Amino acid sequence: MPSPKPLVVRCPRCQGEALFDPSNRWRPFCGERCHTGDFAAWANEEFRVPATAENSDDPKDVALPGDSEPARSRPLSH
Ligand SMILES: [Zn+2]
């Protein structure tokens, strides 16, 4: 009785050989390191919050309404 040929796939993490077999609980990854490492990267990407510049507390950034009126309101007539 011929023994079934083990199916070897490419590990999506390290591009190495991974045994795609019930004995390999980390399939299709080659091992625990690649499996958990990939998950951590995915989770980190999933829950990453874009950093926003918090400059609203700067008083000199506050624009006063009505302060943009031109100083020269009367045109010169000669
Ligand atoms: Zn791997």
PDB file of C-alpha atoms in Angstrom, residues 11-71:
ATOM      1  CA  CYS A  11       4.186  29.366   3.221  1.00  0.00           C
ATOM      2  CA  PRO A  12       2.495  32.730   2.613  1.00  0.00           C
ATOM      3  CA  ARG A  13       4.689  34.264   5.284  1.00  0.00           C
ATOM      4  CA  CYS A  14       8.214  33.189   4.582  1.00  0.00           C
ATOM      5  CA  GLN A  15       7.674  31.644   1.144  1.00  0.00           C
ATOM      6  CA  GLY A  16       9.182  28.471   2.502  1.00  0.00           C
ATOM      7  CA  GLU A  17       7.899  24.944   2.294  1.00  0.00           C
ATOM      8  CA  ALA A  18       4.917  24.208   4.488  1.00  0.00           C
ATOM      9  CA  LEU A  19       3.442  20.783   4.954  1.00  0.00           C
ATOM     10  CA  PHE A  20      -0.246  20.959   4.155  1.00  0.00           C
ATOM     11  CA  ASP A  21      -1.238  18.072   6.328  1.00  0.00           C
ATOM     12  CA  PRO A  22      -3.486  17.623   9.378  1.00  0.00           C
ATOM     13  CA  SER A  23      -0.304  17.004  11.332  1.00  0.00           C
ATOM     14  CA  ASN A  24       0.682  20.565  10.604  1.00  0.00           C
ATOM     15  CA  ARG A  25      -1.697  22.604  12.703  1.00  0.00           C
ATOM     16  CA  TRP A  26      -0.255  25.831  11.351  1.00  0.00           C
ATOM     17  CA  ARG A  27      -1.013  25.088   7.723  1.00  0.00           C
ATOM     18  CA  PRO A  28      -0.854  26.660   5.254  1.00  0.00           C
ATOM     19  CA  PHE A  29       1.994  28.264   7.203  1.00  0.00           C
ATOM     20  CA  CYS A  30       5.158  26.348   7.863  1.00  0.00           C
ATOM     21  CA  GLY A  31       5.050  26.823  11.597  1.00  0.00           C
ATOM     22  CA  GLU A  32       3.722  28.646  14.601  1.00  0.00           C
ATOM     23  CA  ARG A  33       6.039  31.581  14.126  1.00  0.00           C
ATOM     24  CA  CYS A  34       4.771  32.320  10.642  1.00  0.00           C
ATOM     25  CA  HIS A  35       1.164  31.676  11.623  1.00  0.00           C
ATOM     26  CA  THR A  36       1.076  33.972  14.663  1.00  0.00           C
ATOM     27  CA  GLY A  37       3.336  36.505  13.001  1.00  0.00           C
ATOM     28  CA  ASP A  38       0.978  36.857  10.095  1.00  0.00           C
ATOM     29  CA  PHE A  39      -2.012  37.175  12.383  1.00  0.00           C
ATOM     30  CA  ALA A  40      -0.279  39.855  14.455  1.00  0.00           C
ATOM     31  CA  ALA A  41       0.494  41.815  11.336  1.00  0.00           C
ATOM     32  CA  TRP A  42      -3.091  41.495  10.178  1.00  0.00           C
ATOM     33  CA  ALA A  43      -4.493  42.548  13.552  1.00  0.00           C
ATOM     34  CA  ASN A  44      -2.104  45.456  13.735  1.00  0.00           C
ATOM     35  CA  GLU A  45      -3.236  46.596  10.311  1.00  0.00           C
ATOM     36  CA  GLU A  46      -6.865  46.138  11.253  1.00  0.00           C
ATOM     37  CA  PHE A  47      -6.831  48.169  14.432  1.00  0.00           C
ATOM     38  CA  ARG A  48      -4.397  50.822  13.376  1.00  0.00           C
ATOM     39  CA  VAL A  49      -5.719  54.329  13.928  1.00  0.00           C
ATOM     40  CA  PRO A  50      -4.405  57.087  11.697  1.00  0.00           C
ATOM     41  CA  ALA A  51      -2.484  59.656  13.673  1.00  0.00           C
ATOM     42  CA  THR A  52      -4.027  63.096  13.529  1.00  0.00           C
ATOM     43  CA  ALA A  53      -2.165  66.294  14.270  1.00  0.00           C
ATOM     44  CA  GLU A  54      -3.622  67.842  17.377  1.00  0.00           C
ATOM     45  CA  ASN A  55      -3.002  71.559  16.884  1.00  0.00           C
ATOM     46  CA  SER A  56      -6.422  72.864  17.920  1.00  0.00           C
ATOM     47  CA  ASP A  57      -5.050  73.776  21.343  1.00  0.00           C
ATOM     48  CA  ASP A  58      -2.678  76.305  19.830  1.00  0.00           C
ATOM     49  CA  PRO A  59      -4.136  79.802  20.511  1.00  0.00           C
ATOM     50  CA  LYS A  60      -2.389  81.393  17.555  1.00  0.00           C
ATOM     51  CA  ASP A  61      -4.128  79.035  15.208  1.00  0.00           C
ATOM     52  CA  VAL A  62      -7.536  80.357  16.212  1.00  0.00           C
ATOM     53  CA  ALA A  63      -8.874  82.687  13.523  1.00  0.00           C
ATOM     54  CA  LEU A  64     -10.885  85.621  14.787  1.00  0.00           C
ATOM     55  CA  PRO A  65     -13.985  86.324  12.704  1.00  0.00           C
ATOM     56  CA  GLY A  66     -14.171  89.878  11.334  1.00  0.00           C
ATOM     57  CA  ASP A  67     -10.451  90.445  11.709  1.00  0.00           C
ATOM     58  CA  SER A  68      -9.784  90.080   8.012  1.00  0.00           C
ATOM     59  CA  GLU A  69     -11.243  93.494   7.146  1.00  0.00           C
ATOM     60  CA  PRO A  70      -8.913  95.579   4.934  1.00  0.00           C
ATOM     61  CA  ALA A  71      -7.293  98.548   6.695  1.00  0.00           C
TER      62      ALA A  71
END
